[in-house]
Short mmCIF file of C-alpha atoms and ligand atoms in Angstrom, two decimals:
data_model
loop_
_atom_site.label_atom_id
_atom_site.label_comp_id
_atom_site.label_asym_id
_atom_site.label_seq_id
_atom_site.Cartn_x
_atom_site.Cartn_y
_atom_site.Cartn_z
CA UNK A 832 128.68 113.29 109.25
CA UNK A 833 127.44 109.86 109.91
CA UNK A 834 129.81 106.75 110.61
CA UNK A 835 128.37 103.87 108.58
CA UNK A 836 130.62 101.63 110.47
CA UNK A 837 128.65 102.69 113.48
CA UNK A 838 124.99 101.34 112.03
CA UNK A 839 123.07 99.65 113.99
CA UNK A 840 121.89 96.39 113.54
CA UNK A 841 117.85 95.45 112.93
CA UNK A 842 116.97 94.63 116.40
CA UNK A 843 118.79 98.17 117.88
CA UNK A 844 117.27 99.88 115.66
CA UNK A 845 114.07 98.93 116.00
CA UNK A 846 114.09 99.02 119.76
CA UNK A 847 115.66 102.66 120.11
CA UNK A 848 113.80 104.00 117.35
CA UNK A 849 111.51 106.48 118.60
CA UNK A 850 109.40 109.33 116.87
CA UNK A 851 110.98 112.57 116.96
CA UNK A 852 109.70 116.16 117.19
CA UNK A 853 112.36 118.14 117.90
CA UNK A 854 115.28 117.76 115.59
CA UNK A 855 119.33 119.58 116.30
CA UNK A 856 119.58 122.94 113.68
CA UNK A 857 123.14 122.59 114.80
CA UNK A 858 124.19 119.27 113.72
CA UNK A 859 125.60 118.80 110.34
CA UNK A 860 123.14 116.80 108.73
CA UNK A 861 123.82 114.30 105.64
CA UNK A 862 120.77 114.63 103.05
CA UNK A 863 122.72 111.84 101.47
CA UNK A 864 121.50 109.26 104.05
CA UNK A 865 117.93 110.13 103.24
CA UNK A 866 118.59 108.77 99.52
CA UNK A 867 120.15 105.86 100.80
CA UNK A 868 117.19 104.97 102.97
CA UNK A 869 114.70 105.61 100.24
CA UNK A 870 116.48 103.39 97.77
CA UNK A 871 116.14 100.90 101.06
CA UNK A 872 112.49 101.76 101.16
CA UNK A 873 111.63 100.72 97.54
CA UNK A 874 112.85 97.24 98.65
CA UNK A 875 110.18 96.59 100.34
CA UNK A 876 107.45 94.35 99.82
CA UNK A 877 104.16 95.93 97.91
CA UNK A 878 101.22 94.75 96.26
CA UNK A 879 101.41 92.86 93.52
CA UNK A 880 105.05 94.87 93.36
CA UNK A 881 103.08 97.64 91.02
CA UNK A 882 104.84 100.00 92.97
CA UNK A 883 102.54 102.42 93.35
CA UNK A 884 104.16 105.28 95.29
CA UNK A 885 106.32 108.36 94.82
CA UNK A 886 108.36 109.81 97.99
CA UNK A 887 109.05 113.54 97.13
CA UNK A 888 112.33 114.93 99.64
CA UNK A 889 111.23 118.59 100.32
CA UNK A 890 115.60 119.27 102.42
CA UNK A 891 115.43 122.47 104.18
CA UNK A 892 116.47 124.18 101.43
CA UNK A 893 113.45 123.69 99.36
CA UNK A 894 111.30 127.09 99.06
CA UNK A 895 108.59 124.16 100.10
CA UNK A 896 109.88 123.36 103.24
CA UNK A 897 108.18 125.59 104.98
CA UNK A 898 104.80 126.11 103.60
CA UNK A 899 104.61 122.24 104.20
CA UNK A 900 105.64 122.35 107.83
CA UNK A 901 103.02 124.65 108.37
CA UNK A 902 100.80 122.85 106.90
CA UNK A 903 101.46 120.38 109.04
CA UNK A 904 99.74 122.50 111.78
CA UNK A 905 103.27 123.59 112.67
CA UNK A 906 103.94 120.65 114.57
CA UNK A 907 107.50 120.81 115.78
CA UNK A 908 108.37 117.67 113.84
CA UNK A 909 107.58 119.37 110.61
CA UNK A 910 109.30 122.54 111.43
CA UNK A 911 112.30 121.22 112.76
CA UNK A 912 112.38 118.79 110.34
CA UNK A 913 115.88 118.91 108.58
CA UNK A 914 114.29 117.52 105.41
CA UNK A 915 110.70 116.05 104.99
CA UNK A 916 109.14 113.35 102.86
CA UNK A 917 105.72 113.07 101.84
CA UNK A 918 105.26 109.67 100.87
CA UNK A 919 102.71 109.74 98.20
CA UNK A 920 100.48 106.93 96.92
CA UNK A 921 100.35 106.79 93.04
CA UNK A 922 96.83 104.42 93.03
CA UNK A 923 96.38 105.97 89.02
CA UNK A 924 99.45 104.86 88.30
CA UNK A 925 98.68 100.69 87.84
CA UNK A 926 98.68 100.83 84.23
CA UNK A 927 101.89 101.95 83.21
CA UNK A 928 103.45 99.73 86.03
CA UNK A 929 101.36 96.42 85.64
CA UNK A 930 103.12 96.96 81.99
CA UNK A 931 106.13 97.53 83.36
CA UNK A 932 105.90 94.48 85.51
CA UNK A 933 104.67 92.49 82.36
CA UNK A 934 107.06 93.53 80.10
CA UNK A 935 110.06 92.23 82.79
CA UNK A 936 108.28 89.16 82.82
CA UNK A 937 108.08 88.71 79.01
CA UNK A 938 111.77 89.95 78.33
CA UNK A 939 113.74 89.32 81.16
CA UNK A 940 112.25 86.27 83.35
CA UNK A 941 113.57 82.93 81.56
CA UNK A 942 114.55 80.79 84.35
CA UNK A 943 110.42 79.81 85.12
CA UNK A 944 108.71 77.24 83.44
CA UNK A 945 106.20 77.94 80.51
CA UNK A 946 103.15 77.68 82.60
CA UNK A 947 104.37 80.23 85.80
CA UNK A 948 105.84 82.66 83.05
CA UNK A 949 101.82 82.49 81.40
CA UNK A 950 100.17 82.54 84.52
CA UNK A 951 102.25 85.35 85.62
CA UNK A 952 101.45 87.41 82.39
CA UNK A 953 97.92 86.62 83.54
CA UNK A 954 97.76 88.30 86.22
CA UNK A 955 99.51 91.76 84.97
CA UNK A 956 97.26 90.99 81.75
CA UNK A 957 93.59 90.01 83.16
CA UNK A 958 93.99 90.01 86.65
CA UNK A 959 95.32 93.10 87.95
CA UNK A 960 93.31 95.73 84.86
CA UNK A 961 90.01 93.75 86.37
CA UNK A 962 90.56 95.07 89.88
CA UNK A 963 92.22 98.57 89.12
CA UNK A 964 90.03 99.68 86.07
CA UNK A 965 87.41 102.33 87.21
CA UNK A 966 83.98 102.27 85.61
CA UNK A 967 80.91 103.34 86.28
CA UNK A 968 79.13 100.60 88.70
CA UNK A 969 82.26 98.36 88.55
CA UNK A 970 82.86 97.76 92.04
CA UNK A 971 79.11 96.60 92.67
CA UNK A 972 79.87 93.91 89.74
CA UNK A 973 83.41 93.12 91.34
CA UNK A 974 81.49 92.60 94.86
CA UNK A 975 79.10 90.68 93.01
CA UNK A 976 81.75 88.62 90.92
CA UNK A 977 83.73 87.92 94.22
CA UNK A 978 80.37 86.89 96.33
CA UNK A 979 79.18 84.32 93.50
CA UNK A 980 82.71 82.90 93.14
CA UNK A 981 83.20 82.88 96.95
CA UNK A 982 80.19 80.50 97.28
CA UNK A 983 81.88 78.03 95.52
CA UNK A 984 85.59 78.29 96.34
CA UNK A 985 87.99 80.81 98.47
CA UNK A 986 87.79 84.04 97.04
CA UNK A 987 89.50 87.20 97.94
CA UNK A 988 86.71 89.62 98.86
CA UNK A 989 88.43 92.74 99.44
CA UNK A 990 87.74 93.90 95.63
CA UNK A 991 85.96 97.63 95.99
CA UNK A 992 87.82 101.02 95.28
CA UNK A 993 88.05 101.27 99.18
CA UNK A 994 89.93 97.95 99.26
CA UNK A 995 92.05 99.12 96.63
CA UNK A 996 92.91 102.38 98.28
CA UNK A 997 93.57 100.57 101.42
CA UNK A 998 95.86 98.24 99.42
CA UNK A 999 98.07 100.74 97.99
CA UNK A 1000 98.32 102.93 101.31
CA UNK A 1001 99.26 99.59 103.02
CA UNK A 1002 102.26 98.79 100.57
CA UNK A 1003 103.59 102.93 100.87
CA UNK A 1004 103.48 102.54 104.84
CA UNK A 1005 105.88 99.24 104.50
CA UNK A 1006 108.31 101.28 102.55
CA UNK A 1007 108.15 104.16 104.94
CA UNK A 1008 108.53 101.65 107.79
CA UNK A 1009 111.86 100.53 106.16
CA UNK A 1010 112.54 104.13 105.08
CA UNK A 1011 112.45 105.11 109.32
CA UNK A 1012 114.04 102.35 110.58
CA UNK A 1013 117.23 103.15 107.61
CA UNK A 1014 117.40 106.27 108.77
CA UNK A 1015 117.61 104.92 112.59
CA UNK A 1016 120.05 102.58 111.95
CA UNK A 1017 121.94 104.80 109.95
CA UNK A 1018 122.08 107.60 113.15
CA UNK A 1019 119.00 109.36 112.18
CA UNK A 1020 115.84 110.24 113.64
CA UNK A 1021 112.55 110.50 112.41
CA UNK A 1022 108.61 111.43 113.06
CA UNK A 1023 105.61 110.32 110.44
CA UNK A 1024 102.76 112.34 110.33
CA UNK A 1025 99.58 112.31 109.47
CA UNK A 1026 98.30 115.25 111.40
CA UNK A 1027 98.02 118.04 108.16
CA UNK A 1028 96.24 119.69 105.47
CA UNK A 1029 96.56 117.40 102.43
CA UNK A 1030 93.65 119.29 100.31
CA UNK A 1031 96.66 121.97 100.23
CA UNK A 1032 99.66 120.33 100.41
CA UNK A 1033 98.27 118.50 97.13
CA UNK A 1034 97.75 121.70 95.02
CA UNK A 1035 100.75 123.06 96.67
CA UNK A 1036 102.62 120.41 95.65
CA UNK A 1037 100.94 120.50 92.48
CA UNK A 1038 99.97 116.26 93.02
CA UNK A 1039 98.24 114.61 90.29
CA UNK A 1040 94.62 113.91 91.03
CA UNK A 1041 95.05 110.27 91.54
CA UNK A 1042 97.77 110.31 94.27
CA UNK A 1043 96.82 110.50 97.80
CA UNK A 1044 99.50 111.66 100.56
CA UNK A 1045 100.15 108.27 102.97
CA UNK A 1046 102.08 110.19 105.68
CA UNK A 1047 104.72 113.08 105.81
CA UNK A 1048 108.05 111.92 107.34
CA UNK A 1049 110.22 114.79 109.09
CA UNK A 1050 113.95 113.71 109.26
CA UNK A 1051 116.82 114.72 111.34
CA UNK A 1052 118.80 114.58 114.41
CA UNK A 1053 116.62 114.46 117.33
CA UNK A 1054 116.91 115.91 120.29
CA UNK A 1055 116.57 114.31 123.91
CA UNK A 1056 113.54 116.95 124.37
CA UNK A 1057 111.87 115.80 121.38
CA UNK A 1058 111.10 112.27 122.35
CA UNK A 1059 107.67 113.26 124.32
CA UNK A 1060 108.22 110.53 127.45
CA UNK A 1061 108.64 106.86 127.88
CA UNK A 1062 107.72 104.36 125.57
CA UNK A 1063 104.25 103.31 125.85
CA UNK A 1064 103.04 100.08 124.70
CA UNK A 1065 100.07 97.81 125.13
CA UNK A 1066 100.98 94.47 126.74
CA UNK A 1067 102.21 92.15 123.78
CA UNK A 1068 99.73 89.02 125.86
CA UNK A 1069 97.29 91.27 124.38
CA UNK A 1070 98.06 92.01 121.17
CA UNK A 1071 99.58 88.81 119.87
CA UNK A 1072 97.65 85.53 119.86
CA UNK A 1073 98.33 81.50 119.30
CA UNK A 1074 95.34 79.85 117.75
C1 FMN B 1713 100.44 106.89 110.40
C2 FMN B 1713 101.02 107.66 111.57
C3 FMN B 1713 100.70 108.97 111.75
C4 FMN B 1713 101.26 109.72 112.79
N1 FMN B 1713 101.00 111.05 112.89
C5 FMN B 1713 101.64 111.78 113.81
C6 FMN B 1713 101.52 113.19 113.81
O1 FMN B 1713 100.83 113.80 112.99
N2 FMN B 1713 102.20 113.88 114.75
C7 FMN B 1713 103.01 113.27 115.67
O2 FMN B 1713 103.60 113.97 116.48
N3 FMN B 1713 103.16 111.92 115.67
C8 FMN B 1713 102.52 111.17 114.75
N4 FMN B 1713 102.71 109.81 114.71
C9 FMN B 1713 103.62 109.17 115.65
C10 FMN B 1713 102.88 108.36 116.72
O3 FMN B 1713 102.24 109.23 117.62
C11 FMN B 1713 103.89 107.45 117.42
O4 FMN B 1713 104.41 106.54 116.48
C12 FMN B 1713 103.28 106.67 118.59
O5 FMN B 1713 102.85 107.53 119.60
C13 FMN B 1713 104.27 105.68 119.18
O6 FMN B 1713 105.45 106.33 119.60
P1 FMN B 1713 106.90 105.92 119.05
O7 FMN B 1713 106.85 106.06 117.55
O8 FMN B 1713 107.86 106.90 119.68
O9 FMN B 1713 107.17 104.51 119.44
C14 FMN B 1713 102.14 109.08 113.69
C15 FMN B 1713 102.46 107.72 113.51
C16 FMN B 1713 101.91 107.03 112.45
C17 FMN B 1713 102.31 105.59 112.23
#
């Protein structure tokens, strides 16, 4: 079982975290910790916190388990895996959580003045319907919208059902960035994937038709074997820039 006396602290495990395809079969391991990291992983920041993701836990025990891992073109990471999470983008979701968001605001947010509390129920109300609604020709008009308006004044361009998609595969790789580096600090190991067949793992799954699968996570003790050599980065002079 795991220690939590002995996690480790951001930095630690951030530097030793590592993905992982080979995990123990031996080891106890303590699905617990996976819950504990997800409810960590929902912390995270998202856009315009609508929230819109669902992590399903397929533990080894699931009759799923292994129709996903080999659907994840066996990879050893998959099959290994002591538990899995798909971490599944819920883009058709916006409505029901901009109202959630709107609601909070209405009923539960006093402490803001009258003008943030309206322009907050703005943006759930107007704002964020304009850019999530799906009609027929709507993201030329939004491009078109955001071009005339950008002429004039910043505008935020990114506005098309591409951006959008981007948007809310961004916010569910955050919260399985904090969902890995839990599960490091709390002894764990993991590996995301994107190497498998989502067409199937969709129907198998039985996913609605507007969620998307963002990555598949395989969880578990790793083995020294399954870290595939030494850490390989580019030079950070390279990738991180003063202006
Ligand atoms: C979105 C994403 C998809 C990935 N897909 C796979 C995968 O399908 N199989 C795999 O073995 N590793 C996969 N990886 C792991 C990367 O190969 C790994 O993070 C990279 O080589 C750096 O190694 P490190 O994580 O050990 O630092 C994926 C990582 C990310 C972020």
């Amino acid at each position: 079982m795991i220690d939590s006396k002995k996690e480790l602290g951001f930095f630690e495990a951030v530097e030793s975290r590592r993905s992982v395809r080979i995990f123990d079969q031996e080891e106890d391991f303590d699905h617990s910790v996976v819950q504990r990291c997800l409810e960590a992983a929902i912390l995270s920041p998202n856009s315009s916190n609508l929230q819109l993701y669902e992590f399903i836990r397929v533990p080894e025990s699931s009759h799923f388990k292994d129709q996903i891992a080999q659907l994840c073109m066996r990879q050893k990471a998959a099959v290994t895996a002591r538990e899995l999470v798909v971490v599944v983008t819920r883009r058709d979701l916006w409505k029901s959580r901009a109202e959630a968001n709107y609601n909070y605001i209405k009923t539960t947010v006093q402490n803001q003045s009258e003008k943030k509390q309206k322009q907050a129920l703005s943006y759930y109300g107007n704002l964020i319907p304009k850019l999530y609604s799906r009609y027929p020709g709507w993201t030329l008009i939004k491009k078109l919208i955001a071009w005339w308006v950008g002429l004039r004044r910043p505008m935020v361009r990114e506005v098309s059902e591409t951006d959008v998609r981007i948007s809310v595969h961004k916010s569910a790789a955050l919260a399985s960035m904090t969902f890995m580096l839990g599960m490091k600090a709390s002894g764990y190991d993991t590996c995301p994937m994107e190497g498998y067949d989502s067409k199937r793992i969709s129907k198998l799954l039985n996913l609605s038709k507007g969620s998307e699968i963002c990555m598949i996570i395989g969880c578990g003790k790793g083995l020294p074997e399954g870290v595939y050599g030494e850490r390989f980065r580019i030079a950070s002079k390279k990738l991180i820039y003063d202006v």
